[in-house]
XYZ file of C-alpha atoms in Angstrom:
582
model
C -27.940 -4.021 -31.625
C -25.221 -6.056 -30.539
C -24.435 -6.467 -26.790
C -21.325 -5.087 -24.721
C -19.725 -7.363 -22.889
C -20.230 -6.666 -19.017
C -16.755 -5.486 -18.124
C -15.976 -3.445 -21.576
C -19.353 -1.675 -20.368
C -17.924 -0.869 -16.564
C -14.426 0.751 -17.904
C -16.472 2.678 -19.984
C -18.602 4.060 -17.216
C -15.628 4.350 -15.082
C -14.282 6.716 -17.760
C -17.107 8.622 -18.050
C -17.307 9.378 -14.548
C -13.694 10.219 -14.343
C -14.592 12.714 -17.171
C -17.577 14.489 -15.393
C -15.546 14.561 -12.445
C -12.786 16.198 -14.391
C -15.047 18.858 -15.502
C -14.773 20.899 -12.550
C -15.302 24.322 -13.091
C -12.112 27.139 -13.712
C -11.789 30.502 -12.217
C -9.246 32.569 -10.673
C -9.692 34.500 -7.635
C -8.647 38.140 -6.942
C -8.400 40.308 -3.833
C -8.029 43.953 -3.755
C -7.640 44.900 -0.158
C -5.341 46.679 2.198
C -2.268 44.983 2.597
C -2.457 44.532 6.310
C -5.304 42.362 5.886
C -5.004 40.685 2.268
C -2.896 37.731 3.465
C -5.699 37.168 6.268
C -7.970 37.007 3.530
C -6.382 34.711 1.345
C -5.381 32.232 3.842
C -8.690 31.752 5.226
C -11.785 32.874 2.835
C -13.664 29.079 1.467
C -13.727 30.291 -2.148
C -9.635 30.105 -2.409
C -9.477 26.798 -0.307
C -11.973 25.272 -3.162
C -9.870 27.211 -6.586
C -8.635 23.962 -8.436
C -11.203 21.603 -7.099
C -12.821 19.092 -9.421
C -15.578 19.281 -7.464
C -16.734 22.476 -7.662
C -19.406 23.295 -10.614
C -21.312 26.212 -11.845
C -23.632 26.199 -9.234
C -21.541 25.602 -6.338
C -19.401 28.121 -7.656
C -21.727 30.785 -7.500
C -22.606 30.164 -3.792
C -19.415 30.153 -3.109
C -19.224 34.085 -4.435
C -22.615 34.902 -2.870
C -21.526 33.657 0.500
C -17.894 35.471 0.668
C -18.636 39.198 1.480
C -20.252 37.724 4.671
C -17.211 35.511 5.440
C -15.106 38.980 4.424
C -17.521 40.999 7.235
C -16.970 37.985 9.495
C -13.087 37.487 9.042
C -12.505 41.661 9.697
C -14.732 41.853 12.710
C -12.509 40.195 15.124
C -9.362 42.856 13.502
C -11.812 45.880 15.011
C -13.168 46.694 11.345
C -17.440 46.604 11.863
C -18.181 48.183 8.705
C -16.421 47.007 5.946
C -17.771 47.379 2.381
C -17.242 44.753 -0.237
C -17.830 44.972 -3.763
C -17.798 41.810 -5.896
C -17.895 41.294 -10.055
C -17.945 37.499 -11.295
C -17.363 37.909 -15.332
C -16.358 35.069 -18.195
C -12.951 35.164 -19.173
C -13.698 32.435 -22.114
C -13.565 29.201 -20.195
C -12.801 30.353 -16.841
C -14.466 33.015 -14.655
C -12.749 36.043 -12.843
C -13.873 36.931 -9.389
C -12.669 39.963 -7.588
C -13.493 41.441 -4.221
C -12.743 44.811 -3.374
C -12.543 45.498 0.302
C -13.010 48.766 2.106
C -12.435 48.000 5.563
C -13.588 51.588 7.003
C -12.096 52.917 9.729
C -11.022 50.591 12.976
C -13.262 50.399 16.110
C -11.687 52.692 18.918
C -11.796 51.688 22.361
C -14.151 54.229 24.106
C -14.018 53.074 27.673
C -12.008 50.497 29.858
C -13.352 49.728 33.496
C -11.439 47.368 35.560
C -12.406 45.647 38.646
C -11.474 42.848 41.253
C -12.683 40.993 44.301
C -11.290 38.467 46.237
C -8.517 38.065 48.716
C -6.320 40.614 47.072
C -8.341 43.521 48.717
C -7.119 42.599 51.959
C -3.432 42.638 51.296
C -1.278 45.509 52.511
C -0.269 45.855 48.838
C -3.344 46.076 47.471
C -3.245 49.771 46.189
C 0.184 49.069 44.399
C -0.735 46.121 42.650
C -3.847 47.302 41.393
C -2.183 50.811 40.116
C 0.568 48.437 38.453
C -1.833 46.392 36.841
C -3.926 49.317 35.227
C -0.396 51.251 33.995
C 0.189 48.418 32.418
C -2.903 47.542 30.623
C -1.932 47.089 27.001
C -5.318 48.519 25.739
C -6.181 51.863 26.565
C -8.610 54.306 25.518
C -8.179 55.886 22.406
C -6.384 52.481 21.397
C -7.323 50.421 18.417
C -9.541 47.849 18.904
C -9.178 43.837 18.293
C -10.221 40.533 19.484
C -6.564 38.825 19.603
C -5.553 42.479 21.586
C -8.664 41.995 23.812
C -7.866 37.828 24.694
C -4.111 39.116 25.096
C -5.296 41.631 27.598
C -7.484 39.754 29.689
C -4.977 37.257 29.894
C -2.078 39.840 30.916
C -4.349 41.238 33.991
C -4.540 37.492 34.832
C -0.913 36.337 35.013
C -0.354 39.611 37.159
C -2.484 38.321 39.840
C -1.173 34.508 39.161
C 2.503 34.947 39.553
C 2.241 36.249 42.883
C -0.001 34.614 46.013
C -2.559 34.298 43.903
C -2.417 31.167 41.354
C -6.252 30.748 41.638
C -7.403 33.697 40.271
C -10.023 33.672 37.553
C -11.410 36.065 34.970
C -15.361 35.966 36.509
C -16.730 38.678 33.781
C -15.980 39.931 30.846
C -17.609 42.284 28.109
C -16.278 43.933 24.841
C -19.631 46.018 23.753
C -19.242 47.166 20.477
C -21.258 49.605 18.759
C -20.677 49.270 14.796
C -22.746 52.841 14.404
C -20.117 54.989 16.204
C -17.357 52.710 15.554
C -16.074 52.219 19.442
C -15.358 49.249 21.558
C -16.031 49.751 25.820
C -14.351 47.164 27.406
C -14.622 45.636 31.503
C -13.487 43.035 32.948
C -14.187 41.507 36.669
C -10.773 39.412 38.350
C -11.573 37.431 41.104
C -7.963 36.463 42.812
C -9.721 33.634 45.088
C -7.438 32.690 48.256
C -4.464 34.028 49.300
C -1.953 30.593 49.038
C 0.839 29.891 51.057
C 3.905 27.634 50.575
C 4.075 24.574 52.395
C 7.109 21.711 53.530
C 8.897 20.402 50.524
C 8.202 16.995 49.079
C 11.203 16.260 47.198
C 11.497 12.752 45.486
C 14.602 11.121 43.682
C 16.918 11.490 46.687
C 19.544 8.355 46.260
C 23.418 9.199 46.242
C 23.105 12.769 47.373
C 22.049 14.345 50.848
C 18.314 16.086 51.037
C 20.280 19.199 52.196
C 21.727 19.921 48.996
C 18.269 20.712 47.933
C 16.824 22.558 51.238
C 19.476 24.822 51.697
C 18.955 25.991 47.440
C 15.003 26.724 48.540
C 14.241 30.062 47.606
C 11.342 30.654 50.355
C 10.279 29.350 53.626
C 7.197 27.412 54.771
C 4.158 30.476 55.599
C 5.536 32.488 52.838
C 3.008 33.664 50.311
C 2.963 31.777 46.605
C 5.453 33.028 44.155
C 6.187 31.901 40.297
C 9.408 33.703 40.685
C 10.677 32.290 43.729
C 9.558 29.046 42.053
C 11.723 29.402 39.199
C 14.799 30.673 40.964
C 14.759 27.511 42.823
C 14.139 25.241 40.069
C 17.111 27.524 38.410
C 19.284 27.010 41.342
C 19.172 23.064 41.765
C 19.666 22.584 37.644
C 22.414 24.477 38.050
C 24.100 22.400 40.628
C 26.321 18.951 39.240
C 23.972 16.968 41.105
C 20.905 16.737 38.999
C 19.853 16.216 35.317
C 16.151 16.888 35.930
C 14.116 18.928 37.918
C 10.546 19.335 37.972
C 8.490 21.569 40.374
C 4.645 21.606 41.021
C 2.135 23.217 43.178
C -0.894 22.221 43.475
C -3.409 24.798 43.094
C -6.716 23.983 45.177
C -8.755 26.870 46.145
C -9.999 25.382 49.200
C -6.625 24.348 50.361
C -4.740 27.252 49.915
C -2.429 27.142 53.731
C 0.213 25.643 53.790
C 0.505 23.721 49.831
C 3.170 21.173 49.548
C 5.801 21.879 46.909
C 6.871 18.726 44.803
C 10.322 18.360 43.993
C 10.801 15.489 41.066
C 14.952 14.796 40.388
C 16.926 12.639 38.591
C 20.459 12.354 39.826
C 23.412 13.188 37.783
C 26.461 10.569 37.983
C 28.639 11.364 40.596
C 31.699 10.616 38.596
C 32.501 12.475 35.527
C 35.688 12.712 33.583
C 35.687 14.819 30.591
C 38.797 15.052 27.838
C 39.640 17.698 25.666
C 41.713 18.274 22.434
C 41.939 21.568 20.950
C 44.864 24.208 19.177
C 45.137 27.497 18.762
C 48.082 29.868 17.360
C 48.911 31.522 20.534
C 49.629 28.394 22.696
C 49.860 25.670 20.200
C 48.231 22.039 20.317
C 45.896 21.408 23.801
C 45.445 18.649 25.672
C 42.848 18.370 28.751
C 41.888 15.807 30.962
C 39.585 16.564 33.754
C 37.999 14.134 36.367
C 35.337 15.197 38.707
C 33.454 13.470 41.618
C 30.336 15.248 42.985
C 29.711 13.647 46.357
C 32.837 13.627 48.467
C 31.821 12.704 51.998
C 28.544 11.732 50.995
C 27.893 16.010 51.481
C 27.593 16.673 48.074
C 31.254 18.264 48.090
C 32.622 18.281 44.546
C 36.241 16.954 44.126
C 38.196 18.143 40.930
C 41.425 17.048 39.374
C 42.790 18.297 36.205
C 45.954 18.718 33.794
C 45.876 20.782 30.497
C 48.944 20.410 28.401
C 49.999 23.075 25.863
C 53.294 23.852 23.746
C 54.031 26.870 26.112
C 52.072 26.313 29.656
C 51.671 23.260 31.401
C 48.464 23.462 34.207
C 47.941 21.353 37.150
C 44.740 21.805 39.253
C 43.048 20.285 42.138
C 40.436 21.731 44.363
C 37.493 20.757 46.467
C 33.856 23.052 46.208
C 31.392 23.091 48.947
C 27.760 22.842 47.930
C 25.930 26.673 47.707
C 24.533 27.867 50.871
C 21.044 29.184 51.478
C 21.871 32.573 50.207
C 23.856 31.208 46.750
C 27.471 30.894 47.900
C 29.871 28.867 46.739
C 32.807 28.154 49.155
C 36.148 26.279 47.488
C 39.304 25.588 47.887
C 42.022 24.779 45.222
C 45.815 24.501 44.952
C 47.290 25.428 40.842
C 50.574 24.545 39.725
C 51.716 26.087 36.368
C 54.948 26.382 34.059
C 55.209 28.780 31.366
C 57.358 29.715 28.830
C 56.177 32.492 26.805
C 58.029 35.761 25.096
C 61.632 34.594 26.353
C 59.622 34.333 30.007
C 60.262 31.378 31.682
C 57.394 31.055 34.627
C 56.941 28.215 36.969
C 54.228 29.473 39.846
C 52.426 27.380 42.687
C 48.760 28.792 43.995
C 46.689 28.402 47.137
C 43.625 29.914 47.382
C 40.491 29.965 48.859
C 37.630 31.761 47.609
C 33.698 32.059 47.362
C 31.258 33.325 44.520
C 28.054 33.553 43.706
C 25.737 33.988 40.747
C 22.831 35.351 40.640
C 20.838 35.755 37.348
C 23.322 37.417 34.609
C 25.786 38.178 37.228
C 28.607 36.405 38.909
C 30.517 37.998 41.826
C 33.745 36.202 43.464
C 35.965 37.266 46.157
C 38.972 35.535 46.756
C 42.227 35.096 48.796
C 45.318 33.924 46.637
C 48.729 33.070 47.955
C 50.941 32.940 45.090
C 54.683 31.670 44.448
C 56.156 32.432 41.193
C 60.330 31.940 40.138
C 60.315 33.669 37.341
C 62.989 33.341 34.562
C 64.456 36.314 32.153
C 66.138 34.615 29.317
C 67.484 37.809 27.957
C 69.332 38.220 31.487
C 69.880 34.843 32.367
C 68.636 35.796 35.726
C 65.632 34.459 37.821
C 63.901 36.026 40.927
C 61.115 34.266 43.246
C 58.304 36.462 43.798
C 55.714 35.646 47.107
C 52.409 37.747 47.595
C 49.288 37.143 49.791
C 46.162 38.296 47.698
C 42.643 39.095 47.898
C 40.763 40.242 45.169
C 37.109 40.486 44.024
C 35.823 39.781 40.499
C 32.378 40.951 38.859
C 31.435 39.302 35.748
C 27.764 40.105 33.965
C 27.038 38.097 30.786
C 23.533 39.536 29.007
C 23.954 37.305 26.006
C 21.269 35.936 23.731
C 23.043 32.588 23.311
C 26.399 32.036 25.274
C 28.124 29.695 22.530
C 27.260 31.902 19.540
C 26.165 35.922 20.946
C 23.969 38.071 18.609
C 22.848 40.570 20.447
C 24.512 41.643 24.200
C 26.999 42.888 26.360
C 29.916 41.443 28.766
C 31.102 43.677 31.753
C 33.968 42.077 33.628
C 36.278 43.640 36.033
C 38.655 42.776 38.820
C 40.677 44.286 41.656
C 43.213 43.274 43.495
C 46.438 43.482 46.047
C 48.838 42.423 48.294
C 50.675 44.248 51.437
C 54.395 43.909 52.317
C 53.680 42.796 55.836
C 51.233 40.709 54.715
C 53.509 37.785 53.385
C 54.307 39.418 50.067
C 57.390 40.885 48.614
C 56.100 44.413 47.586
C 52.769 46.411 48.022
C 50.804 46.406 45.065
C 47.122 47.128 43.666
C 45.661 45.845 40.518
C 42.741 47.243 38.834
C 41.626 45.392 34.995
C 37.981 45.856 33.263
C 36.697 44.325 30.329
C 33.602 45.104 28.192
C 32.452 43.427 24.949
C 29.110 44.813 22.998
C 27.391 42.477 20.275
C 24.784 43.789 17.825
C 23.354 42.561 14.489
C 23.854 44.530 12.032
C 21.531 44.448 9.179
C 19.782 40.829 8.543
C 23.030 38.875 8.252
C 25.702 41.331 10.042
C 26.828 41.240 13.198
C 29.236 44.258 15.189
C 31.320 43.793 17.912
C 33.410 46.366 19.924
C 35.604 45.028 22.514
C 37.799 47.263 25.279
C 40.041 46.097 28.151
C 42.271 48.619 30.177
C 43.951 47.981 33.684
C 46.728 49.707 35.733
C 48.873 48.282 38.431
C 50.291 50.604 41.395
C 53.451 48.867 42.904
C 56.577 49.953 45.404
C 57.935 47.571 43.401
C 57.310 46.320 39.783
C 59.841 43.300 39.525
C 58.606 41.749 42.371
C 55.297 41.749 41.537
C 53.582 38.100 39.926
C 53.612 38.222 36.412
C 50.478 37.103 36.566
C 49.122 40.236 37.760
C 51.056 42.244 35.607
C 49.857 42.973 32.254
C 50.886 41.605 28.568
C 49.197 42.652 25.180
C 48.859 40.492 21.881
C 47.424 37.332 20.188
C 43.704 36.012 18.883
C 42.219 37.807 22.218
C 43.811 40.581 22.034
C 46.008 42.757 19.284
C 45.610 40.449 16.738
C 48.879 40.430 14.193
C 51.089 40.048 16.893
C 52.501 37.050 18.551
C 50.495 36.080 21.949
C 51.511 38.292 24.838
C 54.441 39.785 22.764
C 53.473 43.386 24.181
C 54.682 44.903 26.899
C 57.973 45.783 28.606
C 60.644 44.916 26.187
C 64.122 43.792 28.007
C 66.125 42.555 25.495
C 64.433 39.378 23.424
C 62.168 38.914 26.850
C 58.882 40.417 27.002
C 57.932 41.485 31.069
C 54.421 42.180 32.441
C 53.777 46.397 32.335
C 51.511 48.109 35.134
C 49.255 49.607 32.055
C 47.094 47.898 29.641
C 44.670 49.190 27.249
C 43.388 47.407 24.070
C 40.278 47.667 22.230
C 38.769 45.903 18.726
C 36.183 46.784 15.990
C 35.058 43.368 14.080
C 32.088 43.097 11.572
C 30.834 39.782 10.396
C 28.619 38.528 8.166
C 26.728 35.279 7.775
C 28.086 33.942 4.182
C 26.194 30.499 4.674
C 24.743 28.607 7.263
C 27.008 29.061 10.572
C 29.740 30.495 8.370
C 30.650 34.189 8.988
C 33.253 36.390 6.724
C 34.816 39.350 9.260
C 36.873 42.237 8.913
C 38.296 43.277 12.247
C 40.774 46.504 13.350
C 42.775 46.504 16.522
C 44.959 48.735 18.737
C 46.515 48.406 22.361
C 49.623 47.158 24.284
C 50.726 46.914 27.499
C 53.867 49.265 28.935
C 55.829 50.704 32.591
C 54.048 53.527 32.235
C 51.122 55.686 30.318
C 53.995 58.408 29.222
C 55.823 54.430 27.593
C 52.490 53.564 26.339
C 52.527 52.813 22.400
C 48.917 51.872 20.900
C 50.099 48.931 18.236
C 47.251 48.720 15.382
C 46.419 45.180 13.785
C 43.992 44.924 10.973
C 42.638 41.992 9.306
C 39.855 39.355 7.717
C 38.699 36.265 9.108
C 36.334 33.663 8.929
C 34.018 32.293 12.064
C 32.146 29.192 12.200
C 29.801 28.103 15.116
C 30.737 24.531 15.083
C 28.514 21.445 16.972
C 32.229 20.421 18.661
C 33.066 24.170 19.656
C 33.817 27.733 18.320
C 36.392 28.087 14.928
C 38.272 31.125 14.302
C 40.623 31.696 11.865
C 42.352 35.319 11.119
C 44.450 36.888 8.787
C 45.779 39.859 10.622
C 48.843 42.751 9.484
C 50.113 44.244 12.528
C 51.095 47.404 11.007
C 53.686 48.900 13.383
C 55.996 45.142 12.733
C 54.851 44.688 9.181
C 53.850 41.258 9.189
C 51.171 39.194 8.402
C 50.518 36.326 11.079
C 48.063 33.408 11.285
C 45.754 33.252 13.679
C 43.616 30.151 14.286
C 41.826 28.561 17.342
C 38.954 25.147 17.417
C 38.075 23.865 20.935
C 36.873 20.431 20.678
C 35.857 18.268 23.795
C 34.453 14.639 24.290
């Protein structure tokens, strides 16, 4: 018998090998089982992780079958199902084998009984009763309620933050039992809390103090030394100081040591924000043209963390110059300014060149933003139809509300905007007529469908004056434009005097718009609107624009670009805005 040479004899081995290791063994798996608990099946029973594997023969094959009705029982257990029935069938299909599993889950465990309990600190607060009736309404797992582990964890865990988030971060889960009882079916659940001390807050210790004064950050603090532990409070203050200028980080920590709870330190970790910051802006819409911003801003005048701001905004028809000076918020959220506006305008044959000085202070506070304010206001006004001009003075205070409940601020899906403002002067108060100004705004965002999105906008406002013409424009009221009535020119509404458009004492508009994502952060819309702006409500004339457009959340800013008919002019007008800033 001749010989084989030595590395002939090792390839042929090799393949060999590779062939028995081919030979794994084919069969296809099938699952017949409620659909609420088939993809939990599929994604975790040991027989589908092996299907394909050349490693799995005849033999291993059929342990693998034996052993999955007890990994079914053992995989429905924790989903409250205690007596499940499983039928399995292996068969030859030629040279694979079918396996199939048919699952009766049976009916879910029912929780029978629920007893709650807690000791600790908690029993000696005055609150005590309150809590503890608050924390068992809102236990997610009644009686009578199905029954499963992931509900039970979630549970326990809910009871726990209750006590956690308020004077008590110590508190522990000492007990817990979920006795189940397969024969009847039911689950009877308890659960003993122990809240440990009662903690206190302590000084601050606030670290990354370099430019800016250490008051900036004591007068934001949301709670005084003594006070009992609060997550909230916590979080308002860490809210508060990121949303100053001054900071870029903020990071808060308690420590939590039950047998040190008097008195605990709170660490304040910051990172300073520059104090100089100038930001410019290019932009252009169809209402005011091309835009051009530059804005400078220095956050620590003084060395008080006063904020400095100078800025100029160039457009085809208004021209903006700004500068003002902010105080930093006080203990209770104010913030105190003080700002001086000059403005021309040239808009609907108006010709507008006012001066402002105000002074003013606002506040927000979650979702809402409240500002009171006292204006005084010169504006020479210009009627080109005329050829006339008139200088208008008025002293005015006014108060603003604004609440934005928005899902995302740049790009809203679901929400609502609530705005409104009133507003005044007196004719022996430095003005040139009495007046009172009353405006509200309200926009409502809902998806529609998967991919749609509805929006309904309204504004309406009414000014009561001695005197109309010698009232600011500016707190009259114009219609018209991408904001408003779209299919007209910007602020072409109101009281018609020849070619000039003036400011009317009523305003009401309002807007239906559907979109609809088309791809990625495109959106097609459809859009219908109606309003103006007139001397009177008997003079009031609804104009109706209708239209399609196309939206486009952008990384540099918002894009919109409409296509609107304003039916009572019969024209079709163009109207297209991108805000870009860097």
């Amino acid at each position: 018998m001749p010989k084989i040479p030595f590395l002939p004899s090792l390839l042929l081995a090799c393949l060999a090998a590779a062939q028995a290791h081919a030979a794994g063994v084919d069969y296809l798996v099938e699952i017949d089982a409620p659909s609420a608990l088939e993809d939990l099946l599929r994604h975790n029973l040991g027989i589908l992780r092996w299907q394909g594997s050349d490693y799995i023969d005849r033999e291993q094959l059929e342990r693998l079958y034996e052993a999955t009705p007890r990994e079914i029982e053992a995989l429905l257990a924790p989903q409250g199902y205690f007596n499940p029935k499983v039928e399995s069938r292996m068969v030859p299909e030629g040279p694979r084998w079918r396996l199939r599993f048919t699952v009766l889950p049976g009916e879910p465990a029912l929780i029978h009984d629920v007893d709650l309990s807690i000791a600790g600190a908690i029993r000696q607060e005055a609150d005590f009763q309150s809590r503890w009736a608050e924390l068992i309404e809102v236990w997610p797992l009644p009686i009578g309620a199905d029954f499963t582990q992931s509900g039970w964890d979630a549970a326990k865990r809910r009871g726990l933050q209750a006590l956690i988030i308020d004077r008590f971060p110590a508190a522990k889960i000492k007990d817990s039992l979920a006795s189940i009882d397969p024969a009847r079916n039911s689950a009877e659940l308890s659960v003993l809390y122990d809240s440990g001390p009662r903690f206190t807050f302590g000084p601050l210790d606030v670290k990354g103090l370099d430019k800016y004064p250490r008051e900036l950050v004591d007068r934001l603090a949301t709670f005084e030394p003594g006070e009992g532990y609060s997550q909230q409070k916590l979080l308002d203050f860490q809210t508060a100081l990121q949303n100053t200028p001054y900071f870029s980080s903020v990071f808060l920590d308690v420590p939590v040591d039950p047998s040190v709870p008097d008195n605990v330190p709170v660490r304040v970790e910051l990172i300073e924000a520059p104090q100089h910051k100038t930001e410019v802006g290019l932009g252009y819409d169809t209402d005011k043209g091309p835009r051009a911003s530059w804005n400078y801003r220095f956050s620590n005048l003084r060395r008080k963390g006063w904020i400095g701001t100078v800025g100029l905004n160039l457009q085809r028809s208004t021209q903006t110059f700004n500068v003002g000076v902010e105080l930093p918020p006080d203990h209770k959220g104010y913030r105190y300014a003080t700002s001086y506006k000059a403005e021309h305008e040239d808009i609907s044959g108006l010709d507008k060149l006012s001066q402002t000085v105000g002074v003013q202070r606002s506040r927000l506070k979650g979702d809402i933003e409240v500002t009171q304010a006292l204006q005084y206001v010169r504006s020479r006004e210009k009627n080109e139809a005329e050829r006339s001009s008139t200088v208008n003075r008025a002293l005015i205070p006014s108060q603003s509300w604004t609440r934005r409940e928005l899902d995302n601020l740049n790009d809203p899906r679901r929400g609502l905007i609530l705005s409104w403002q009133l507003g005044g002067a007196a004719k022996a108060l430095l003005s040139d007529t009495d007046f009172v100004r009353a405006w509200g705004r309200a926009a409502w965002y809902r998806p529609a469908g998967e991919d749609g999105l509805l929006l309904l906008r309204g504004e309406a406002g009414q000014v009561v004056a001695s005197e109309t013409s010698a009232v600011p424009s500016d707190w009259l009221f114009r219609a018209g434009g991408a904001g408003s009535v779209r299919g007209y020119d910007y602020q072409s509404l109101g009281v018609k005097n020849g070619s000039t458009v003036e400011g009317g004492q009523v305003l009401a508009t309002g807007s239906v718009e559907y979109q609809h994502r088309v791809w990625g952060k495109w959106r097609a819309a459809v859009f219908a609107d109606a309003g103006g702006a007139a001397a009177d409500w008997t003079s009031f004339k609804a104009y109706k624009g209708y239209g399609v457009g196309a939206r486009w959340a952008s990384p540099v800013g918002p894009f919109a670009l409409d296509l609107a008919y304003g039916a009572d002019e019969r024209k079709i007008r163009l109207h297209f805005a991108l805000g870009t800033g860097f």
